[in-house]
């Protein structure tokens, strides 16, 4: 069952088309990446998805039904611009957001405490939000998003501003949630960050979808024409006629082959001149595929 | 509805628990009493320590003017006599004025044809109280002299010049004649109007500030994924309004508790007794709510278009206009609470709350005027809210720069 379906959604502000005839489908149990550079139309798309703004044309369906506000009780949204009531105590804040989502105060409190323990912030619950670090506040916002156990979790730039330890902690929580059957939608311009997490993606630029589908399928469409290698000795093999571009960082080389270039030939030449420790034919990253698709013309 | 109440409750608790609420609940009445005390005290001590000279060719006339001035209860000045005055004395007095040994002098002279002229020279131009007292005293003294010259005895003159004070009475609704006191009516109306304008302004601006803070902290995006923008705005208006009502309630309860104590005895009895009727007790909160809603409805829309509190401050003079307008009409309304201007101002929504308070102080307006002014206000609030909600809906999600007028018009069309 598709959990999110956008059909030909368009939104214009003044004369600028923020989202241009965008269609996408997110199936149940998926981690989905809505990717694109800054200003591509990601936030505008999400706002229409959850009824903050209304599309000029096109249709939004959530949980296989046309959008209606009542369905928002099954959606959790973490916006890019984090917002909490600064003067409120953390626990009061959690209870307030829980109640807004239809929970009783007692249930909100119970779930808030559970989550706080899981995310290692149980000791700050009695503090005012403004007294906490940015990372802590982000964790609280994260809990506010998940408190009502939503089936669809939308996260706009979820890892921005987090240190690697906390980013990993949140990643693990999200993987857990996915394993429980929740749908998670990431929106980010840091494509490398979510590439390994997402099952499917939609790449957008200037409000239009430029690439969509399962990550594996998209990548398999693109040739493995890049080599990462580590070696010691003569580097003259990097001038091979098979190679389009090569960067050598004192024994660590990143090589791009010419179209239909022969990797085996490069390996052979390298082995004849130098001692090879590592030779890996890598697939292009989503970011590289994106840049190749839009022809390097990214409005960032 | 559930979300609206949750939002109102959150807003209410946050503000009531805040330091600003506790401080203003105590400080506003204290400031109020201090200011009123200073005004009353200053009024009682007009011209204290002032040094006046009276110069006349006729020492008897000068002495009688001096007595007249000193007999005035409200004036506590020192009065010297320069008589019989020589023309050269004028320079001495002017010098005295310059070196500040005197504050002013009255120069009385008689022309050859018997015509008397008098001039009062002082350093300040607005010495209205002193010049009024001098005029009365001089004229009384001259009448006295003229009557004596015509053979009337001093006791007859004193009897003839004895002042009669006009007592003011008022017919109340039941047709009973009761003693009225213009000063008290004025004070009562003034106190109610001042309290109302202060609370309306404070809480109206409170809503605006709170919207800007939420916009700056980017909380709207989260809130809008849960609640409608209309619920957000209505919840805020109700929550902050309830805070205002709580504060007024605390003041009223404190005033009621104090009314029974010895401290309030001088206020509750005697010449300056201030009594409030039950009708005033009901109408005050009604006009507070209406005034507050009008202000906050207007300012919530404007606040949504601003990025910072500094930007919002540009609109503050606009908030003060109805209050300036209302208070500039104060004498007109108190002197003639039933004039066409007074009635018009009490029906005009921006000035209605304050003017109605002033009118109630001197004479209770007819019921139809209350009904009409409340109805007009409700209608206006509805209209302003309609516009503001549209601005609010778009404005709270617009970051980066302050919207221009053409953009605002577009926002109204968008939503």
XYZ file of C-alpha atoms in Angstrom:
715
model
C 0.000 0.000 0.000
C 1.435 3.396 -0.897
C 1.731 5.564 2.220
C 2.471 8.792 0.339
C 1.326 9.566 -3.176
C 1.847 12.884 -4.908
C 0.253 13.186 -8.342
C 1.245 16.134 -10.534
C 1.653 18.476 -7.572
C 2.509 22.087 -8.439
C 3.092 25.111 -6.230
C 4.133 28.583 -7.335
C 5.140 31.563 -5.192
C 4.822 34.799 -7.133
C 6.300 33.915 -10.501
C 8.652 31.218 -9.145
C 7.627 27.600 -9.547
C 8.693 26.001 -6.274
C 7.322 22.581 -7.193
C 6.591 21.734 -10.803
C 4.259 18.869 -11.620
C 5.898 16.502 -9.160
C 4.734 12.917 -8.765
C 6.135 10.364 -6.360
C 5.042 7.303 -4.430
C 6.400 5.959 -1.169
C 5.525 2.388 -0.307
C 4.989 1.036 3.198
C 8.058 -0.044 5.183
C 10.471 2.103 3.210
C 13.120 4.658 4.000
C 12.750 7.242 1.301
C 15.114 10.072 0.402
C 13.825 13.313 -1.059
C 17.100 14.698 -2.276
C 18.231 17.803 -4.031
C 20.287 20.957 -3.626
C 19.198 23.923 -1.504
C 16.141 25.625 -2.987
C 15.192 22.602 -5.114
C 11.661 22.503 -3.658
C 12.033 19.818 -0.984
C 10.535 21.790 1.906
C 7.738 23.117 -0.314
C 6.918 19.528 -1.294
C 6.828 18.385 2.332
C 4.677 21.345 3.393
C 2.088 20.333 0.806
C 2.342 16.713 1.870
C 1.198 17.587 5.391
C -1.271 20.349 4.604
C 0.753 23.340 5.807
C 0.271 24.743 2.317
C -2.168 23.698 -0.359
C -0.959 22.741 -3.848
C -2.020 24.986 -6.729
C -2.789 21.820 -8.649
C -2.306 18.072 -8.282
C -3.297 15.635 -5.590
C -1.857 14.508 -2.275
C -2.824 11.122 -0.830
C -1.645 9.813 2.530
C -2.238 6.233 3.698
C -4.138 5.602 0.487
C -6.715 8.341 1.146
C -7.022 11.899 -0.192
C -5.370 14.311 2.261
C -7.431 15.366 5.253
C -6.256 16.955 8.465
C -7.421 14.070 10.655
C -4.759 11.891 9.057
C -2.025 14.101 10.526
C -2.349 12.178 13.784
C -0.483 9.397 11.951
C 2.295 11.689 10.748
C 5.364 12.905 12.619
C 7.201 15.901 11.181
C 10.629 17.195 12.106
C 11.087 20.450 10.204
C 14.407 21.767 8.992
C 14.012 24.854 11.137
C 13.785 23.392 14.621
C 11.349 25.082 16.949
C 10.617 24.549 20.615
C 9.110 26.765 23.295
C 12.250 28.093 24.921
C 10.783 29.031 28.295
C 9.026 25.708 28.808
C 10.415 22.825 30.825
C 11.410 19.891 28.622
C 8.896 17.520 30.226
C 6.062 20.091 29.891
C 7.018 20.528 26.268
C 6.821 16.787 25.608
C 3.445 16.543 27.360
C 2.115 19.536 25.384
C 3.115 18.097 22.024
C 1.799 14.665 23.032
C -1.552 16.175 23.983
C -1.704 18.119 20.704
C -1.339 14.761 18.954
C -4.241 13.313 20.892
C -2.473 11.545 23.772
C -3.521 11.953 27.398
C -1.097 13.942 29.597
C -0.197 10.752 31.522
C 0.485 8.763 28.369
C 2.538 11.638 26.880
C 4.619 11.760 30.028
C 5.175 8.005 30.103
C 6.244 7.879 26.465
C 8.355 11.025 26.848
C 10.257 9.441 29.736
C 10.856 6.250 27.736
C 12.206 8.146 24.777
C 14.326 10.421 26.967
C 15.991 7.364 28.466
C 16.541 5.834 25.053
C 18.164 9.024 23.761
C 20.158 9.553 26.965
C 18.598 12.867 28.007
C 16.481 11.769 30.988
C 18.466 14.052 33.312
C 17.427 17.266 31.532
C 13.651 16.762 31.638
C 13.129 19.292 34.432
C 15.278 21.962 32.759
C 14.025 24.806 30.625
C 14.620 24.252 26.917
C 16.664 27.436 26.554
C 19.222 26.074 29.028
C 20.108 23.130 26.762
C 22.682 22.736 24.009
C 21.581 22.694 20.382
C 22.200 18.953 20.079
C 20.053 18.265 23.156
C 17.270 20.449 21.798
C 17.413 18.503 18.581
C 16.940 15.261 20.462
C 13.905 16.743 22.236
C 12.463 17.815 18.913
C 13.110 14.323 17.646
C 11.108 12.886 20.565
C 8.257 15.380 19.970
C 8.068 14.055 16.407
C 7.866 10.405 17.465
C 5.875 10.615 20.693
C 2.529 9.677 19.150
C 4.005 6.679 17.345
C 3.337 7.923 13.792
C 3.189 5.562 10.819
C 4.808 8.165 8.546
C 7.861 10.029 9.835
C 9.044 13.027 7.828
C 12.464 14.419 8.655
C 13.803 17.546 6.999
C 17.615 17.648 7.301
C 17.539 15.436 10.418
C 21.267 15.184 11.046
C 22.297 18.785 10.517
C 24.025 20.188 13.581
C 24.493 16.804 15.264
C 27.874 15.429 16.292
C 28.788 12.002 14.802
C 27.986 10.105 18.025
C 24.476 11.534 18.271
C 23.915 11.274 14.521
C 24.666 7.534 14.770
C 22.345 7.220 17.781
C 19.458 8.793 15.847
C 20.263 6.733 12.760
C 19.992 3.548 14.814
C 16.630 4.673 16.206
C 15.359 5.349 12.697
C 16.533 1.947 11.448
C 14.677 0.406 14.403
C 11.531 2.299 13.469
C 11.830 1.187 9.870
C 12.128 -2.408 11.023
C 8.871 -1.889 12.922
C 7.226 -1.102 9.584
C 7.180 2.706 9.725
C 7.736 4.785 6.623
C 10.553 7.301 6.968
C 10.987 10.170 4.558
C 14.273 12.043 4.615
C 14.725 15.332 2.948
C 18.291 16.550 2.634
C 20.806 18.263 0.405
C 23.566 16.098 1.963
C 22.963 13.163 -0.360
C 25.960 11.185 0.913
C 24.421 11.149 4.410
C 21.275 9.252 3.562
C 22.410 7.279 0.536
C 23.258 4.247 2.615
C 20.034 4.484 4.647
C 17.435 4.865 1.901
C 15.701 2.138 -0.068
C 14.301 4.559 -2.628
C 14.965 8.143 -3.567
C 13.569 10.989 -5.577
C 16.084 13.547 -6.765
C 14.608 16.946 -7.434
C 16.010 20.080 -8.993
C 14.145 23.335 -9.706
C 10.961 21.742 -8.386
C 11.080 18.849 -10.846
C 11.864 15.189 -10.262
C 15.015 14.388 -12.213
C 15.580 10.862 -10.994
C 13.419 8.480 -8.964
C 13.375 4.840 -7.995
C 15.115 2.229 -5.875
C 18.687 3.204 -4.979
C 20.071 -0.114 -6.174
C 18.285 0.064 -9.511
C 19.402 3.639 -10.118
C 23.000 2.820 -9.339
C 22.983 -0.292 -11.498
C 21.954 1.889 -14.435
C 25.243 3.704 -14.162
C 28.510 2.184 -15.197
C 31.154 1.379 -12.579
C 33.819 3.545 -14.125
C 35.658 4.714 -11.038
C 38.620 3.102 -9.352
C 40.044 3.692 -5.909
C 43.501 2.237 -5.425
C 46.407 2.235 -3.021
C 49.912 1.480 -4.267
C 53.629 2.014 -3.755
C 56.130 2.703 -6.557
C 56.019 4.147 -10.079
C 52.791 6.098 -10.793
C 53.246 6.328 -14.567
C 50.394 3.847 -15.128
C 48.028 6.748 -14.247
C 48.805 8.132 -17.730
C 47.161 5.064 -19.301
C 45.024 5.616 -22.400
C 42.088 4.001 -20.528
C 42.003 6.759 -17.909
C 40.067 10.028 -18.322
C 41.056 11.645 -15.044
C 43.251 10.641 -12.103
C 44.088 12.166 -8.740
C 47.087 10.825 -6.875
C 47.430 11.576 -3.183
C 50.846 9.982 -2.472
C 49.873 6.411 -3.047
C 46.074 6.844 -2.816
C 44.613 7.372 -6.244
C 41.081 8.139 -7.424
C 40.680 7.279 -11.062
C 37.897 7.943 -13.524
C 37.911 5.706 -16.592
C 37.103 6.844 -20.096
C 33.682 5.655 -21.364
C 33.976 1.903 -21.753
C 37.540 2.094 -20.400
C 39.053 -1.265 -19.436
C 39.743 -1.540 -15.689
C 41.552 -4.868 -16.103
C 44.074 -3.224 -18.405
C 44.732 -0.481 -15.835
C 45.227 -3.107 -13.091
C 47.648 -4.992 -15.318
C 49.697 -1.848 -16.084
C 49.746 -0.823 -12.420
C 50.904 -4.248 -11.270
C 53.757 -4.152 -13.771
C 55.093 -0.853 -12.366
C 54.088 -0.696 -8.698
C 53.089 -2.740 -5.683
C 49.266 -2.696 -5.502
C 47.644 -2.927 -2.042
C 44.094 -2.120 -3.012
C 42.246 -1.957 -6.324
C 38.486 -1.320 -6.110
C 36.029 -0.653 -8.873
C 33.438 1.598 -7.197
C 29.977 2.590 -8.260
C 29.152 6.317 -8.579
C 27.603 8.026 -5.567
C 24.072 9.378 -5.773
C 25.555 12.861 -5.692
C 27.699 12.086 -8.747
C 24.722 10.567 -10.521
C 22.697 13.660 -9.671
C 25.356 16.017 -11.029
C 25.691 13.911 -14.156
C 21.895 13.886 -14.630
C 21.391 17.633 -14.335
C 24.510 18.257 -16.413
C 26.385 19.997 -13.616
C 23.871 22.825 -13.641
C 22.726 22.796 -10.053
C 20.959 25.791 -8.579
C 22.437 25.596 -5.118
C -11.476 22.855 19.574
C -9.328 20.583 21.743
C -6.141 21.960 20.168
C -7.377 25.532 20.536
C -7.892 25.029 24.274
C -4.517 23.287 24.651
C -2.788 26.189 22.912
C -4.679 28.738 25.037
C -3.804 26.823 28.216
C -0.120 26.651 27.318
C -0.001 30.368 26.536
C -1.862 31.216 29.749
C 0.325 29.086 32.025
C 3.565 30.265 30.471
C 2.664 33.923 30.958
C 1.075 33.605 34.404
C 4.086 31.665 35.687
C 6.479 34.249 34.238
C 8.291 36.906 36.219
C 6.806 39.700 34.094
C 3.270 38.819 35.221
C 4.114 38.852 38.943
C 6.065 42.049 38.613
C 3.435 43.931 36.611
C 0.626 42.720 38.899
C 2.363 44.423 41.824
C 4.100 47.304 40.087
C 1.247 48.722 38.001
C -1.059 49.484 40.978
C 1.894 50.806 42.988
C 2.942 53.112 40.150
C -0.670 54.104 39.709
C -1.085 55.102 43.351
C 2.235 56.954 43.305
C 1.346 58.916 40.158
C -2.152 59.781 41.413
C -0.677 60.755 44.782
C 1.861 63.053 43.150
C -0.858 64.678 41.009
C -3.158 65.292 44.020
C -0.283 66.508 46.187
C 0.988 68.844 43.489
C -2.526 70.262 43.063
C -2.810 70.986 46.758
C 0.420 72.882 46.892
C 0.094 75.302 43.994
C 2.510 78.216 44.240
C 4.053 76.981 47.486
C 7.135 79.041 48.234
C 6.363 81.580 45.502
C 7.302 85.131 46.276
C 5.023 87.817 44.854
C 5.215 91.600 45.153
C 2.228 93.961 44.932
C 3.022 97.545 44.037
C 0.417 100.310 44.144
C 0.264 104.036 44.843
C -2.500 103.239 47.326
C -1.143 101.284 50.332
C -4.676 100.342 51.498
C -5.553 98.845 48.137
C -2.255 96.915 48.109
C -2.934 95.595 51.603
C -6.417 94.424 50.640
C -5.112 92.639 47.543
C -2.442 91.013 49.723
C -5.121 89.843 52.174
C -7.227 88.536 49.306
C -4.316 86.486 47.965
C -3.352 85.121 51.368
C -6.985 84.159 52.070
C -7.022 81.825 49.073
C -6.782 78.299 50.428
C -5.145 76.739 47.374
C -2.397 79.350 47.061
C 0.438 79.317 49.566
C 2.645 82.186 48.471
C 4.585 84.931 50.237
C 3.234 88.371 49.315
C 5.181 91.660 49.835
C 3.758 95.141 49.465
C 5.525 98.028 47.758
C 3.368 101.089 48.498
C 3.072 103.851 47.842
C 4.842 102.794 44.688
C 7.118 105.193 42.813
C 7.790 104.727 39.066
C 11.457 104.014 39.921
C 10.363 100.982 41.979
C 9.406 99.224 38.783
C 13.072 98.876 37.852
C 13.870 97.549 41.322
C 11.124 94.930 40.979
C 12.281 93.963 37.504
C 15.783 93.537 38.861
C 14.369 91.435 41.711
C 12.671 89.283 39.075
C 15.942 88.846 37.216
C 17.993 87.922 40.279
C 15.075 85.670 41.347
C 14.478 87.336 44.710
C 10.808 87.543 43.630
C 8.820 85.303 41.254
C 6.461 87.984 39.968
C 4.967 91.380 40.733
C 1.595 93.037 40.306
C 1.805 96.700 39.282
C -1.370 98.703 39.868
C -1.587 102.334 38.729
C -4.292 104.909 38.364
C -4.338 107.257 35.368
C -5.260 110.931 35.643
C -8.838 110.148 34.486
C -9.195 107.641 37.352
C -8.887 104.538 35.143
C -7.024 101.755 36.883
C -4.672 99.423 35.049
C -2.891 96.397 36.482
C -0.117 94.225 35.058
C 1.377 91.072 36.442
C 4.950 90.420 35.341
C 6.619 87.107 36.021
C 9.272 84.807 34.619
C 6.938 82.055 33.551
C 4.308 82.661 30.926
C 1.751 80.150 32.153
C 1.197 81.465 35.681
C -2.564 80.968 35.279
C -3.487 80.190 38.879
C -1.661 83.193 40.327
C -2.958 85.651 37.739
C -6.543 84.400 38.342
C -6.215 84.844 42.095
C -4.676 88.292 41.636
C -7.484 89.383 39.313
C -10.179 88.283 41.790
C -8.399 89.823 44.774
C -7.758 93.141 43.004
C -11.343 93.429 41.774
C -12.750 92.634 45.212
C -10.442 95.246 46.732
C -11.470 97.870 44.182
C -15.192 97.197 44.720
C -14.530 97.458 48.425
C -12.823 100.854 47.962
C -15.519 102.216 45.687
C -18.326 101.150 48.023
C -16.544 102.697 50.985
C -16.095 105.887 49.010
C -19.871 105.894 48.589
C -20.398 105.676 52.314
C -21.164 101.970 52.682
C -19.896 100.543 55.976
C -17.250 97.810 56.041
C -19.611 95.288 57.614
C -22.157 95.926 54.837
C -19.429 95.524 52.241
C -18.205 92.262 53.787
C -21.753 90.939 53.808
C -22.252 91.964 50.179
C -18.999 90.432 48.961
C -19.433 87.144 50.837
C -18.973 84.375 48.309
C -21.594 81.740 47.799
C -20.392 78.345 46.613
C -22.558 76.530 44.108
C -23.138 72.952 45.183
C -23.416 70.389 42.418
C -26.257 67.898 42.613
C -27.125 65.085 40.271
C -30.409 63.392 39.470
C -29.892 59.634 39.328
C -31.836 57.066 37.302
C -34.518 56.641 39.944
C -35.117 60.385 39.998
C -33.386 60.874 43.354
C -31.301 63.977 43.792
C -27.848 63.132 45.101
C -24.812 65.243 45.854
C -22.297 65.059 43.045
C -18.676 65.941 42.953
C -17.085 66.953 39.671
C -13.595 66.133 40.875
C -14.610 62.660 41.968
C -16.469 61.994 38.705
C -13.433 63.109 36.796
C -11.090 61.031 38.930
C -13.222 57.925 38.690
C -13.582 58.146 34.919
C -9.906 58.921 34.594
C -8.823 55.988 36.769
C -11.004 53.526 34.862
C -9.905 54.876 31.465
C -6.236 54.825 32.435
C -6.403 51.273 33.798
C -8.274 50.099 30.732
C -5.904 51.702 28.241
C -2.859 50.385 30.084
C -4.080 46.801 30.277
C -5.369 46.827 26.688
C -2.065 48.113 25.350
C 0.031 45.770 27.484
C -1.860 42.631 26.536
C -2.442 43.622 22.907
C 1.287 44.097 22.455
C 1.908 40.922 24.430
C 0.148 38.890 21.743
C 2.179 40.586 19.037
C 5.455 39.988 20.834
C 4.629 36.373 21.485
C 3.880 35.819 17.765
C 7.231 37.309 16.774
C 9.053 35.180 19.330
C 7.398 32.053 17.969
C 8.223 33.116 14.452
C 11.862 33.701 15.411
C 12.080 30.355 17.192
C 10.559 28.689 14.101
C 7.963 26.863 16.141
C 5.165 27.480 13.661
C 6.299 24.834 11.242
C 5.915 22.155 13.944
C 2.663 23.609 15.234
C 1.149 23.881 11.770
C 1.751 20.199 11.143
C -0.623 19.580 14.050
C -3.015 22.506 14.351
C -4.729 24.939 12.016
C -3.370 28.472 11.838
C -6.791 29.752 12.960
C -6.598 27.604 16.105
C -3.078 28.864 16.784
C -4.163 32.496 16.584
C -7.424 32.049 18.479
C -5.679 29.989 21.170
C -3.120 32.725 21.619
C -5.735 35.499 21.818
C -7.789 33.556 24.356
C -4.751 32.550 26.422
C -3.272 36.043 26.641
C -6.720 37.595 27.189
C -7.277 35.220 30.108
C -3.949 36.368 31.565
C -5.204 39.962 31.398
C -8.513 39.016 33.027
C -6.621 37.193 35.777
C -4.552 40.289 36.462
C -7.604 42.561 36.562
C -9.315 39.980 38.788
C -6.367 40.036 41.209
C -6.470 43.847 41.333
C -10.233 43.888 41.852
C -9.991 41.297 44.634
C -7.145 43.221 46.270
C -9.125 46.474 45.984
C -12.221 44.818 47.482
C -10.149 43.421 50.345
C -8.532 46.804 50.952
C -11.876 48.649 50.791
C -12.848 47.262 54.187
C -9.636 48.344 55.888
C -8.724 51.610 57.631
C -6.282 52.350 54.840
C -9.097 52.927 52.369
C -11.364 54.801 54.777
C -10.452 58.293 53.516
C -11.217 57.150 49.966
C -14.500 55.487 50.831
C -16.028 58.388 52.745
C -15.987 62.147 52.852
C -15.795 64.679 50.097
C -13.677 62.626 47.708
C -15.384 59.256 48.211
C -15.053 57.047 45.122
C -17.702 54.373 44.735
C -18.035 51.952 41.880
C -21.406 50.540 40.844
C -22.104 46.936 39.862
C -22.779 48.095 36.317
C -19.314 49.584 36.113
C -17.973 46.340 37.543
C -19.529 44.391 34.662
C -18.835 46.861 31.876
C -15.160 47.328 32.723
C -14.167 43.712 31.949
C -16.426 43.688 28.867
C -14.725 46.768 27.461
C -11.339 45.364 28.436
C -12.035 42.179 26.470
C -13.350 44.075 23.458
C -10.541 46.636 23.488
C -7.963 43.910 23.957
C -9.400 41.799 21.132
C -9.428 44.766 18.753
C -5.824 45.631 19.543
C -4.495 42.110 19.547
C -6.389 41.182 16.373
C -4.802 44.116 14.588
C -1.349 43.521 16.000
C -1.285 39.779 15.482
C -1.664 40.337 11.748
C 1.028 43.007 11.735
C 3.356 40.933 13.931
C 3.144 38.013 11.502
C 4.587 40.282 8.799
C 7.567 41.340 10.944
C 10.848 39.538 11.475
C 11.989 41.082 14.741
C 10.559 42.920 17.730
C 12.395 46.030 16.524
C 10.371 45.932 13.321
C 7.187 45.600 15.319
C 8.108 48.707 17.292
C 7.630 50.726 14.114
C 3.927 50.034 14.465
C 3.769 51.008 18.147
C 2.808 54.659 17.484
C -0.167 53.280 15.572
C -1.234 51.478 18.744
C -1.055 54.692 20.705
C -3.274 56.719 18.320
C -6.667 55.609 19.747
C -5.373 56.315 23.254
C -4.092 59.789 22.350
C -7.371 60.474 20.611
C -9.426 59.273 23.582
C -7.468 61.236 26.175
C -7.443 64.411 24.104
C -11.253 64.295 24.276
C -11.225 63.935 28.051
C -12.387 67.489 28.964
C -15.007 67.523 26.255
C -16.440 64.208 27.447
C -16.346 64.980 31.160
C -17.864 68.454 30.723
C -20.603 67.315 28.418
C -20.925 63.524 28.432
C -24.041 63.685 26.251
C -22.786 65.938 23.479
C -22.889 64.572 19.971
C -19.058 64.345 19.992
C -19.006 62.349 23.196
C -21.614 59.940 21.846
C -19.819 59.601 18.509
C -16.488 58.918 20.229
C -18.082 56.307 22.462
C -19.488 54.497 19.431
C -16.290 54.694 17.336
C -14.633 51.300 17.974
C -11.055 52.530 18.484
C -12.018 55.060 21.152
C -15.180 53.390 22.522
C -13.683 51.566 25.546
C -11.843 54.562 27.009
C -14.543 57.135 26.237
C -17.239 54.898 27.724
C -15.203 54.659 30.940
C -14.899 58.459 31.071
C -18.627 58.932 30.415
C -19.597 56.343 33.021
C -17.558 58.347 35.520
C -19.707 61.442 35.193
C -23.057 60.112 34.017
C -24.176 56.604 33.142
C -24.980 56.647 29.384
C -28.302 55.111 28.264
C -28.306 51.343 27.724
C -28.848 51.554 23.968
C -25.526 53.328 23.601
C -23.734 50.491 25.400
C -25.476 47.927 23.211
C -24.655 49.900 20.066
C -21.001 50.466 20.964
C -20.483 46.817 21.942
C -22.170 45.624 18.734
C -20.062 47.952 16.580
C -16.920 46.793 18.346
C -17.739 43.112 17.877
C -18.400 43.707 14.207
C -15.115 45.610 13.810
C -13.152 42.935 15.672
C -14.620 40.316 13.384
C -13.525 42.315 10.324
C -10.015 42.982 11.630
C -9.637 39.321 12.610
C -10.619 38.253 9.120
C -7.768 40.289 7.625
C -5.298 39.424 10.348
C -5.888 35.691 10.065
C -5.037 35.887 6.381
C -1.844 37.830 7.016
C -1.013 35.511 9.903
C -1.514 32.319 7.918
C 1.037 33.335 5.286
C 3.250 35.577 7.414
C 4.270 33.052 10.035
C 5.943 30.886 7.401
C 7.728 33.723 5.633
C 11.226 34.258 6.916
C 14.029 36.459 5.764
C 12.649 39.909 5.153
C 9.828 42.211 6.110
C 6.970 42.130 3.651
C 6.176 45.190 1.554
C 2.632 46.484 1.115
C 2.115 44.905 -2.336
C 3.330 41.604 -0.882
C 0.866 41.877 1.993
C -1.962 42.400 -0.470
C -0.822 39.276 -2.290
C -0.822 37.326 0.990
C -4.422 38.311 1.572
C -5.284 36.995 -1.877
C -3.282 33.756 -1.370
C -5.102 32.518 1.664
